[in-house]
CSV table of C-alpha atoms and ligand atoms in Angstrom, one decimal:
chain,number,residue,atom,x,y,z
A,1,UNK,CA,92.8,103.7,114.7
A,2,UNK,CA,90.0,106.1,115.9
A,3,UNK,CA,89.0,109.6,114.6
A,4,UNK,CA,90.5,111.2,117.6
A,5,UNK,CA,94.4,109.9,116.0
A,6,UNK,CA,97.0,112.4,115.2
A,7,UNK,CA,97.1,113.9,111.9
A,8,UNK,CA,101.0,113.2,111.6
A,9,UNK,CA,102.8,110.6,113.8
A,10,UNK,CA,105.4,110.9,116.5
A,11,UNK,CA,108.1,110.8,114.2
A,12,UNK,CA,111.9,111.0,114.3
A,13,UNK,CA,112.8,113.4,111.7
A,14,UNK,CA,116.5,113.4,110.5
A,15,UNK,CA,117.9,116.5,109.4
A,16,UNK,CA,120.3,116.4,106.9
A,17,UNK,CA,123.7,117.7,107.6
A,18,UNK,CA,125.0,118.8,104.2
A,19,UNK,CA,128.1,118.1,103.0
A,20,UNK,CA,130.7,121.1,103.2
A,21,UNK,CA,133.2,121.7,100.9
A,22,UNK,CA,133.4,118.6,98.9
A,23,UNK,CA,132.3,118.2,95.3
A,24,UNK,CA,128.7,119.5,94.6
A,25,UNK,CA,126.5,116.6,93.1
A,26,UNK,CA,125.4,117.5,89.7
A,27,UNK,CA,122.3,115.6,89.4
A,28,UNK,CA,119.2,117.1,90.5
A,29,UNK,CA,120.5,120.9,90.4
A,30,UNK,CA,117.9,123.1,88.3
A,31,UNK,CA,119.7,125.1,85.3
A,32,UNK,CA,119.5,128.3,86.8
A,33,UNK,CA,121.5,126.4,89.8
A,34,UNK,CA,123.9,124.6,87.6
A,35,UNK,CA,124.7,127.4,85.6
A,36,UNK,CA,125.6,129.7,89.3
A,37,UNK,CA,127.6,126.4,90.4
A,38,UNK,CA,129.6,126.5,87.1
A,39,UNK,CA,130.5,130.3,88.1
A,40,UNK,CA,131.2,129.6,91.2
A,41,UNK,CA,133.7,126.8,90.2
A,42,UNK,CA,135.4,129.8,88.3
A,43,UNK,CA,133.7,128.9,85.0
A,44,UNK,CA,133.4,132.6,82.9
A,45,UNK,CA,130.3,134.0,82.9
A,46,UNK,CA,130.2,134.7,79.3
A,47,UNK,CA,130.7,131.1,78.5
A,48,UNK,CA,128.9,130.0,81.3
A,49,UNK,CA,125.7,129.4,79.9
A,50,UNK,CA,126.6,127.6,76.9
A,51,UNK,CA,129.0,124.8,79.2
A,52,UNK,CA,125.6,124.5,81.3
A,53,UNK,CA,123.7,123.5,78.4
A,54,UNK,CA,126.9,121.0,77.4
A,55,UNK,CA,127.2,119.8,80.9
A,56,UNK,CA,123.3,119.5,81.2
A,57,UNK,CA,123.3,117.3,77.7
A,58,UNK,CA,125.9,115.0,79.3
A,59,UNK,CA,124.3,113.9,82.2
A,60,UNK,CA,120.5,113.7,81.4
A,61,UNK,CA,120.8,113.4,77.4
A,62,UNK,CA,123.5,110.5,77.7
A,63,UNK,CA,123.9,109.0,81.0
A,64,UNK,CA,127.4,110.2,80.9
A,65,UNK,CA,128.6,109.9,84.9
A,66,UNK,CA,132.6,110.6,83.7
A,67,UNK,CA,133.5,114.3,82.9
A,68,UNK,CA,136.4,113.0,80.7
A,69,UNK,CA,133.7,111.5,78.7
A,70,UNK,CA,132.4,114.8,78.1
A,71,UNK,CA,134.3,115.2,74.7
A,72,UNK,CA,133.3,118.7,73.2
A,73,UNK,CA,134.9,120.1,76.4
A,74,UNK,CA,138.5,121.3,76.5
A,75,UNK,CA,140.7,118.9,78.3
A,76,UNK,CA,141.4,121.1,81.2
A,77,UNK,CA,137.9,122.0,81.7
A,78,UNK,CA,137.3,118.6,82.2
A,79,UNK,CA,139.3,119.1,84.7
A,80,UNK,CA,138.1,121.3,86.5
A,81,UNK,CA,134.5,120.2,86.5
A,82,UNK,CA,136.3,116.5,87.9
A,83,UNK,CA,137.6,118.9,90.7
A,84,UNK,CA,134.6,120.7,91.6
A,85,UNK,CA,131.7,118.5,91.2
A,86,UNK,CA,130.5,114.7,91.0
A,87,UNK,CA,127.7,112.9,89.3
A,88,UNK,CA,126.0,111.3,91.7
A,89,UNK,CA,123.4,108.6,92.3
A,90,UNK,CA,121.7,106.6,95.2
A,91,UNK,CA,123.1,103.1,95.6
A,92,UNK,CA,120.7,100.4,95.1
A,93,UNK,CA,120.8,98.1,97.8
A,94,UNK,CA,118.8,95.1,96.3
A,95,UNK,CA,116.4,94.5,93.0
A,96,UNK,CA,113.5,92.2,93.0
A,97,UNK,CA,111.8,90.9,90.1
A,98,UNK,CA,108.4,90.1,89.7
A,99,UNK,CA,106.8,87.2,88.4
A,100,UNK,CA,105.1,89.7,86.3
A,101,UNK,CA,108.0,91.9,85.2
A,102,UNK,CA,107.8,94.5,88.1
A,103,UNK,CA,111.3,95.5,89.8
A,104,UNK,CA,111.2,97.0,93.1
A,105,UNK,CA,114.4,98.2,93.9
A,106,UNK,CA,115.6,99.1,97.4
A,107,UNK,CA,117.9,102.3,97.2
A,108,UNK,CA,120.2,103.7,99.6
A,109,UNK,CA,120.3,107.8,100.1
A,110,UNK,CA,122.7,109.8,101.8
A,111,UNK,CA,123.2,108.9,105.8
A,112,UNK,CA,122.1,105.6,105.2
A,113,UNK,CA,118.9,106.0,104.7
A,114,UNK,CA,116.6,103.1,102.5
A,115,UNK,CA,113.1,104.7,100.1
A,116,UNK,CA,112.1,102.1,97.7
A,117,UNK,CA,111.5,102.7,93.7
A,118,UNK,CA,109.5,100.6,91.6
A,119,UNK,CA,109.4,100.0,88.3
A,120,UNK,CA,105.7,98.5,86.3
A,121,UNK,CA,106.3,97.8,82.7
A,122,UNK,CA,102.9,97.1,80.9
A,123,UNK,CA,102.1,96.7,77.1
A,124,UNK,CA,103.7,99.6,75.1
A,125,UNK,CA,104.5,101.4,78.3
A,126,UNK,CA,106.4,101.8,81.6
A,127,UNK,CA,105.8,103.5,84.7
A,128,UNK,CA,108.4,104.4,87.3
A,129,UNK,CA,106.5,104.8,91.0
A,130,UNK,CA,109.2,107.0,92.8
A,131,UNK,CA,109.4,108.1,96.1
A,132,UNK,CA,109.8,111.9,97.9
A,133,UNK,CA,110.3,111.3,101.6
A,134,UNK,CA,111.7,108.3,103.6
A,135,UNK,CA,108.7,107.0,105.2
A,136,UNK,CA,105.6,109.8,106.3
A,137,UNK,CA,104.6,111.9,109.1
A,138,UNK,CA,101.3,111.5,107.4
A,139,UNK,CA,99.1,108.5,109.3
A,140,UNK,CA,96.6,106.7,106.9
A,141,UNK,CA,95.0,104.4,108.5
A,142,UNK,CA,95.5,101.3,105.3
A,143,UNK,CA,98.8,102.7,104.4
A,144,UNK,CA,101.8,100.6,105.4
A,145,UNK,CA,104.4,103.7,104.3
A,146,UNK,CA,102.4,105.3,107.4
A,147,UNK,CA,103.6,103.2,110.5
A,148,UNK,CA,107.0,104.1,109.6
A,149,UNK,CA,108.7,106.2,111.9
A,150,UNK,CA,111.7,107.5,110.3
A,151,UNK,CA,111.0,111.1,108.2
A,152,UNK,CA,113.5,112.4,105.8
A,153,UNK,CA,112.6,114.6,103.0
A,154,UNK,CA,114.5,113.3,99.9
A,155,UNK,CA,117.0,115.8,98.2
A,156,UNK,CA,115.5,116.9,94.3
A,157,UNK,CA,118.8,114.9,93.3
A,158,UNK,CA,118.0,111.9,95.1
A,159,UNK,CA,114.0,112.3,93.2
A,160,UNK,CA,116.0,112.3,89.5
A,161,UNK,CA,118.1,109.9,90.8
A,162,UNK,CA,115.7,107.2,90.8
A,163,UNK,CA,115.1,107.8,87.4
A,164,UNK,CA,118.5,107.8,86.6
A,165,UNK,CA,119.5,104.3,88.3
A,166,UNK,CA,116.0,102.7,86.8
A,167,UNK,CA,117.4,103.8,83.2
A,168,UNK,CA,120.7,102.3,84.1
A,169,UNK,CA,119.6,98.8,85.1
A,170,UNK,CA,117.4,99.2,82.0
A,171,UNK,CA,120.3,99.7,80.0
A,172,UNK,CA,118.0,102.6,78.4
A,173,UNK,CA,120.3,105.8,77.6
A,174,UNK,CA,120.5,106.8,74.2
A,175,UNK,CA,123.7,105.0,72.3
A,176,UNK,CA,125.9,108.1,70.3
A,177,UNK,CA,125.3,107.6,67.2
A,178,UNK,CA,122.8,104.7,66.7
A,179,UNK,CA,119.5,106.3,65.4
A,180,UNK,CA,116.8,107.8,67.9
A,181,UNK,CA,115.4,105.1,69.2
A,182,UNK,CA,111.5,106.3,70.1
A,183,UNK,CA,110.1,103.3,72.0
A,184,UNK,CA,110.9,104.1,75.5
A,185,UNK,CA,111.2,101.8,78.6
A,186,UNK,CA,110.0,104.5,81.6
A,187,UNK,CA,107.2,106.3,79.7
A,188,UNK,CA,105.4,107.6,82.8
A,189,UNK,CA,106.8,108.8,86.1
A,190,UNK,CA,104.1,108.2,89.2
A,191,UNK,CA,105.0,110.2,92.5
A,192,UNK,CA,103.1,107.5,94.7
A,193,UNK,CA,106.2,105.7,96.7
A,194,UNK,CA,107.0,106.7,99.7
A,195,UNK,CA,106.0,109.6,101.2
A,196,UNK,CA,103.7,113.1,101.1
A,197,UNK,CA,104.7,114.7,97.8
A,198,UNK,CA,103.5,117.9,98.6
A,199,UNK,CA,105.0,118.0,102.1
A,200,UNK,CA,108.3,118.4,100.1
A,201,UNK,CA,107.2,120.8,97.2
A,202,UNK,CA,110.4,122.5,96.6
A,203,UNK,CA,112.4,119.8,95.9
A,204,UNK,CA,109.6,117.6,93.9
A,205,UNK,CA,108.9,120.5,91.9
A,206,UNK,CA,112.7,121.4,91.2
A,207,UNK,CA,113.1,117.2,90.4
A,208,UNK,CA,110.1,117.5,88.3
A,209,UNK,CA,112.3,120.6,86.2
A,210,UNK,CA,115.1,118.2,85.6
A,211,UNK,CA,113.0,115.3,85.0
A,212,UNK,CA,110.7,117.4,82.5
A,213,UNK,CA,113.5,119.0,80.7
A,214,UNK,CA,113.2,118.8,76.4
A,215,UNK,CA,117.1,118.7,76.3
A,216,UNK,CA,117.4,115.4,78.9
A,217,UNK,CA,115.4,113.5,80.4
A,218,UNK,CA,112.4,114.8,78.5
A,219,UNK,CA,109.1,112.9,80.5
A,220,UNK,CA,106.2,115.4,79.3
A,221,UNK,CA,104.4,116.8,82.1
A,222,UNK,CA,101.2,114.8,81.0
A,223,UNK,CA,103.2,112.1,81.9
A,224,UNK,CA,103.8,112.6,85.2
A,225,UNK,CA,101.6,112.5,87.9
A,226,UNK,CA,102.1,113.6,91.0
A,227,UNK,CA,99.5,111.8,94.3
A,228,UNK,CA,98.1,113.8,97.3
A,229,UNK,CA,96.6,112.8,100.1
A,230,UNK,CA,95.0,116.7,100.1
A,231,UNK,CA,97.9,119.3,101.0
A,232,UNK,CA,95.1,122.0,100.1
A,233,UNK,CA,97.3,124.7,100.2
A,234,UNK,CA,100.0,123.5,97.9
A,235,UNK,CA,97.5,122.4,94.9
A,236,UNK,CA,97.2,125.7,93.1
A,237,UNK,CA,100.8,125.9,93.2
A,238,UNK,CA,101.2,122.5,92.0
A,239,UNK,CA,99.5,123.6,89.1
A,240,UNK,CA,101.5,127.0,88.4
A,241,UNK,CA,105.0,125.4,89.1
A,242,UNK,CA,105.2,122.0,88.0
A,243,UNK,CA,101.9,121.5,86.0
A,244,UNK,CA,102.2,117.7,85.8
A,245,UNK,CA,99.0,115.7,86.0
A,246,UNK,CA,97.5,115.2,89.9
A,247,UNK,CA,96.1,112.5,91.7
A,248,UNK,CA,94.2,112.8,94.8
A,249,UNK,CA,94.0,109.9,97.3
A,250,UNK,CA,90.3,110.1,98.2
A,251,UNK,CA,89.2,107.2,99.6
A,252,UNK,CA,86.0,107.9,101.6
A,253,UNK,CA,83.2,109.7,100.8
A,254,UNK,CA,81.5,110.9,104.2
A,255,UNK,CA,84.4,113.3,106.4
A,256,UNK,CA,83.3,110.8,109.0
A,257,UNK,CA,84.9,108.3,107.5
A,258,UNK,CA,87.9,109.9,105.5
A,259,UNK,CA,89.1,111.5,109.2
A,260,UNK,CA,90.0,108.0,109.9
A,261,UNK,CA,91.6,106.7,106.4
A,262,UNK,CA,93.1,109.8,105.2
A,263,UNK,CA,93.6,112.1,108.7
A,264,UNK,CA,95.0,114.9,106.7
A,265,UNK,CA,90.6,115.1,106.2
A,266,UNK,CA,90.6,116.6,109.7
A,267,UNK,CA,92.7,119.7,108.7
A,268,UNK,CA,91.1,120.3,104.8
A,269,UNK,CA,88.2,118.3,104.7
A,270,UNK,CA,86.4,117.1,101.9
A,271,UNK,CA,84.8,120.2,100.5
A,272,UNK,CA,87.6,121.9,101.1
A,273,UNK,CA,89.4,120.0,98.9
A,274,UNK,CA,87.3,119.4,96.5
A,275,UNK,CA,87.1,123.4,96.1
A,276,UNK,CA,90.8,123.7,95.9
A,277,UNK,CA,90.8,121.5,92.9
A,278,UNK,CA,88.2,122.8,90.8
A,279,UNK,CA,90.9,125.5,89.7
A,280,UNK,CA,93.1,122.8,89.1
A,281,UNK,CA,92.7,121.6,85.0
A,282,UNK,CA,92.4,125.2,84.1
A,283,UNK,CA,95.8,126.6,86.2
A,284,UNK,CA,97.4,123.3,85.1
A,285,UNK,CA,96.4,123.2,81.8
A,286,UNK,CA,95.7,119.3,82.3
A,287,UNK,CA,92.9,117.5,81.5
A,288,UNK,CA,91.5,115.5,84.1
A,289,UNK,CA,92.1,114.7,88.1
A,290,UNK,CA,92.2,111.3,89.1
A,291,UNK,CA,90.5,110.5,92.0
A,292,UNK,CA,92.1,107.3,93.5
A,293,UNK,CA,90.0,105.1,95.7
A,294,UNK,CA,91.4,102.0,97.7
A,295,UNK,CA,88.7,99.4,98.3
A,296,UNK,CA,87.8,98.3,101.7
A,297,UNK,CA,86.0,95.6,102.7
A,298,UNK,CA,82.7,97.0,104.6
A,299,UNK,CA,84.1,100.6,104.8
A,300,UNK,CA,84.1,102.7,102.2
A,301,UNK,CA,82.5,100.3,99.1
A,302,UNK,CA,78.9,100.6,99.6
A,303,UNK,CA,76.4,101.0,96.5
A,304,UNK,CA,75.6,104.1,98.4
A,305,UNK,CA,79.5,105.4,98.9
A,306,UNK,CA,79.6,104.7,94.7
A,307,UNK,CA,76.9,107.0,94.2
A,308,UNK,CA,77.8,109.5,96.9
A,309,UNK,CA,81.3,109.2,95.1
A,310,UNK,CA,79.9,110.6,91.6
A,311,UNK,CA,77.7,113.5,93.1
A,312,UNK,CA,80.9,114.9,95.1
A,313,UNK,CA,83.1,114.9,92.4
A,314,UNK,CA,80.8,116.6,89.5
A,315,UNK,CA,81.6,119.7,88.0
A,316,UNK,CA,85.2,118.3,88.2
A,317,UNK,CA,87.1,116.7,85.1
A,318,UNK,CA,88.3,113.6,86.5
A,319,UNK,CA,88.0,109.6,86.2
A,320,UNK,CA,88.3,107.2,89.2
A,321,UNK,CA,91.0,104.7,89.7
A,322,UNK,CA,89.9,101.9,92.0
A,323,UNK,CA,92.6,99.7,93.7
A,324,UNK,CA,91.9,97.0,95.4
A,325,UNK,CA,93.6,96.9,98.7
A,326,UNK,CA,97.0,95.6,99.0
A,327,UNK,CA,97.2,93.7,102.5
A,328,UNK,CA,100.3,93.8,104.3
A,329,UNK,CA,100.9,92.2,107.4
A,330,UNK,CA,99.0,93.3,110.7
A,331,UNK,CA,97.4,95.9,107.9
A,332,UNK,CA,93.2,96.6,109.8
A,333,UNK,CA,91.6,96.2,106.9
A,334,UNK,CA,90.3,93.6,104.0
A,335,UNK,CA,90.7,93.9,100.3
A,336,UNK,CA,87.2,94.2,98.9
A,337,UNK,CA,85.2,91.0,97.0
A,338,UNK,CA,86.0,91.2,93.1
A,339,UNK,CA,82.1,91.2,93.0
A,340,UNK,CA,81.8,94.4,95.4
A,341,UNK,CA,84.6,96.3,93.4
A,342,UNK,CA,83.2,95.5,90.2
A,343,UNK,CA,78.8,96.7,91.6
A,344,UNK,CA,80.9,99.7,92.9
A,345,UNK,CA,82.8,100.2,89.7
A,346,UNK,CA,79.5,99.7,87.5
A,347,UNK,CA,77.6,102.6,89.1
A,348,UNK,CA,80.8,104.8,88.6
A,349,UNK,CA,80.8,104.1,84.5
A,350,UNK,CA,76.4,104.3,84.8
A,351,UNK,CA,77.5,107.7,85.5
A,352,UNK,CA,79.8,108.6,82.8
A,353,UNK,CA,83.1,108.4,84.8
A,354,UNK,CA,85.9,105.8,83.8
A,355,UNK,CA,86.5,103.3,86.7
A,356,UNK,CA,89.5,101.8,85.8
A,357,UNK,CA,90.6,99.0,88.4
A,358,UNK,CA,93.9,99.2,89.0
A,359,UNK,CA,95.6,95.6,88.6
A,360,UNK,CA,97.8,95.2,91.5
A,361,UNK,CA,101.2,94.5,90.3
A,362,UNK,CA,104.5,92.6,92.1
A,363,UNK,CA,102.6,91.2,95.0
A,364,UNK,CA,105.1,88.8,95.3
A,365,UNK,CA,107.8,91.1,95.9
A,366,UNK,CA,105.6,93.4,98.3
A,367,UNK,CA,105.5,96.1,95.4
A,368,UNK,CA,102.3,97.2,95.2
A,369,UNK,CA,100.7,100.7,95.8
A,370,UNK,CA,100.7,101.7,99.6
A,371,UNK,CA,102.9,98.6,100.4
A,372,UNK,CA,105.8,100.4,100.1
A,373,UNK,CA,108.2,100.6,103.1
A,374,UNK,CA,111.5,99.2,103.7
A,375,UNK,CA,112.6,96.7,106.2
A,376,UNK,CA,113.0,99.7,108.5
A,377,UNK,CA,116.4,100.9,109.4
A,378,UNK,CA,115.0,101.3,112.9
A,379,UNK,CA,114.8,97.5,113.2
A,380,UNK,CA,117.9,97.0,112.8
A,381,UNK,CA,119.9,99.7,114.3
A,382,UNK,CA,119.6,101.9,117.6
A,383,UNK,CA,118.2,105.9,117.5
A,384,UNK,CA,122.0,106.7,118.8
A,385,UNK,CA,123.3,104.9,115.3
A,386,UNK,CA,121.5,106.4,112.9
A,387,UNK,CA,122.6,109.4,114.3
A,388,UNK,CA,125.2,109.4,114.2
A,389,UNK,CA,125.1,108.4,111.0
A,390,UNK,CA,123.4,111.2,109.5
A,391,UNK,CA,126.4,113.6,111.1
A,392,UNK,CA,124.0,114.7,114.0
B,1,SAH,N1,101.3,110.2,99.9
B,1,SAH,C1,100.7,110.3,98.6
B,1,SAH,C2,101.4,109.4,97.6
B,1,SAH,C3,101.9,108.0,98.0
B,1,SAH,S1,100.6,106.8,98.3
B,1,SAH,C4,99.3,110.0,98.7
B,1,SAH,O1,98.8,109.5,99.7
B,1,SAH,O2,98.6,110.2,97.7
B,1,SAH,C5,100.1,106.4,96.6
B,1,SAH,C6,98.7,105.8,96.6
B,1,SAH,O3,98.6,104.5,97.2
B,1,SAH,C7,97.7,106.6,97.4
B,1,SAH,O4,96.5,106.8,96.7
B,1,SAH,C8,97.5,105.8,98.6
B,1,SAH,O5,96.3,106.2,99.3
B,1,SAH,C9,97.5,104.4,98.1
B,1,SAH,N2,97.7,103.4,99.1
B,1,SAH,C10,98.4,103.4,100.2
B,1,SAH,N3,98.3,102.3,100.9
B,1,SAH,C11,97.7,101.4,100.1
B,1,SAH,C12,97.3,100.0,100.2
B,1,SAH,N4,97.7,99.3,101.2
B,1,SAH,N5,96.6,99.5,99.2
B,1,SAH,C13,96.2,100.2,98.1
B,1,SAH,N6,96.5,101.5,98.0
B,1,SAH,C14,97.2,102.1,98.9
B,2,SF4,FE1,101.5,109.1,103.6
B,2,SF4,FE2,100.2,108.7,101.3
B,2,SF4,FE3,100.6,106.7,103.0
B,2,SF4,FE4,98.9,108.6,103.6
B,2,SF4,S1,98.7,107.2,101.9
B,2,SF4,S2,100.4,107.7,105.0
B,2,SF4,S3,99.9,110.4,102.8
B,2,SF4,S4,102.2,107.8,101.9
């Protein structure tokens, strides 16, 4: 991989033919577009809002996937909503556990398509990693998500849905009238699977509604953090219409060398993006950015890089997360020494940063950070079957 490689790959994007007539999936709508769907099922306006906030209870407060569970309805309402709409998750394929706890679970989205969702539990805590596009037309150069060539923007339904099926197989929806139970199982929702976050704002952000809703779901936006390889122009918005916490995937220090990790550099380089984030805790309201910073052997973990590393980024809130590489097969780089990650990390705390190392979790199962990427659906079936799959 040279400086002189494309910024996005030669990818084969699948459109999305959406389904026509058939029930409209519940799961993932914002209110505002539940509530016009209710109407439009012939629900009356002046009740409308109130059988939104019902409906809206039902499905993120409970679990509840059965409208005839949905008992302060009328009967016949019921009804209708059973003729009009469905409550609808991806299907998990397969579920691996870790030695260490970690399930990576392989999903399956509309037209067949495969994103992987990983689940890290950790002492008092537990962080759901979920994914927003099916592979990336981004190209970084230690990224294995990168090499694949198959680009679908997920739906905002298919972003809650992750959640959703992870709080299934946790068995973690609230039980009717058992007392509030406060500990919970997914604490902290990660945007770092698969794919460019903020190549697919609207429907992140609209997930991000759902997911951050008091009356469901209910993750707090300081627990949610959404990763960037540097979409400059969609970080003040970031801030104004989803104002969860950010991470940015740095990486290099010189433009010389991020052109080749991150390409995205080529397009907003590193001042560039460093400006565009300055405005970022204040617009936000959020503390601190992370900076993450994946450790390469003889690349980007010099003494010098460290301290180049702390003069770029002052004047910005922030703390450094360094994560060792996670190799994958035919991947053209090494996973620093412990000893260089931990010089590296010492120069970062001499100079008042936090430099947590980021323990890499489920390497048995292939579930670590940048590792994600299913056995690719282009392996195993022809261009002309997946489209025809998708309705193309
Ligand atoms: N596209 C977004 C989010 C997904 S990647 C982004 O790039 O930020 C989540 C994090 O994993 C990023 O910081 C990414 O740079 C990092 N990553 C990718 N491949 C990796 C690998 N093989 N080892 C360690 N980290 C990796
Ligand atoms: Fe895409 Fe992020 Fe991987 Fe880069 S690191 S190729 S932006 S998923």
């Amino acid at each position: 991989m040279t400086a002189n490689a494309p910024i996005t790959q030669d990818v084969m994007t699948l459109p999305r033919k959406l389904p026509e007539g058939g029930p409209v999936n519940i799961v993932g709508l914002t209110r505002e577009e539940l509530l016009d769907a209710l109407v439009a099922a012939g629900t009356p306006e002046r009740q409308a809002r109130m059988r939104m906030g019902q409906v809206w209870q039902w499905v993120y407060h409970w679990g509840v996937r059965d409208f005839a569970q949905m008992t302060n309805l009328a009967k016949d309402y019921r009804a209708l909503l059973a003729e009009h709409f469905a409550i609808g998750l991806p299907e998990v394929v397969t579920r691996q556990i870790s030695s260490d706890g970690t399930r990576k679970y392989l999903i399956r989205i509309a037209g067949g398509h495969e994103v992987e969702t990983v689940y890290i539990p950790e002492e008092g805590r537990g962080t759901l990693c979920v994914s927003s596009q099916v592979g990336c037309t981004l190209t970084c150069s230690f990224c294995h998500t990168g090499t694949q060539k198959l680009v679908r923007n997920l739906t905002a339904g298919e972003i809650v849905g992750q959640l959703m099926l992870v709080r299934d197989d946790l068995d973690e929806w609230p039980e009717r009238g058992a007392p509030k139970d406060e500990t919970r199982l997914v604490s902290n929702l990660v945007l770092m699977g698969m794919g460019e976050p903020l190549y697919n704002f609207e429907n992140v952000r609209n997930a991000m509604k759902v997911v951050m809703d008091g009356e469901g779901l209910s993750l707090s936006r300081r627990r949610i953090t959404l990763s960037t390889s540097g979409v400059v122009p969609e970080i003040a918005r970031t801030a104004e219409e989803i104002g969860c916490q950010l991470a940015i995937s740095f990486h290099a220090t010189t433009d010389e060398v991020r052109d080749i990790l991150v390409p995205i550099n080529k397009r907003w380089n590193i001042r560039t993006l460093l400006d565009s984030l300055r405005d970022y805790p204040r617009l936000s309201n959020s503390e601190r950015i992370t900076f993450e910073y994946v450790m390469l052997d003889g690349v980007n973990d010099s003494d010098a890089d460290a301290r180049r590393l702390v003069k770029l980024i002052s004047g910005i809130p922030s703390k450094i997360n360094l994560i060792p590489f996670n190799e994958w097969p035919g991947a053209p780089y090494r996973r620093s020494t412990p000893e260089r990650i931990a010089a590296f990390a010492d120069i970062i705390y001499k100079a008042g940063y936090a430099s947590p190392i980021r323990t890499p979790r489920g390497e048995d199962i292939m579930a670590a950070c940048g590792q994600l990427k299913s056995a690719t659906e282009r392996a195993r079936k022809s261009r002309a079957q997946i489209a025809a799959e998708s309705g193309l």
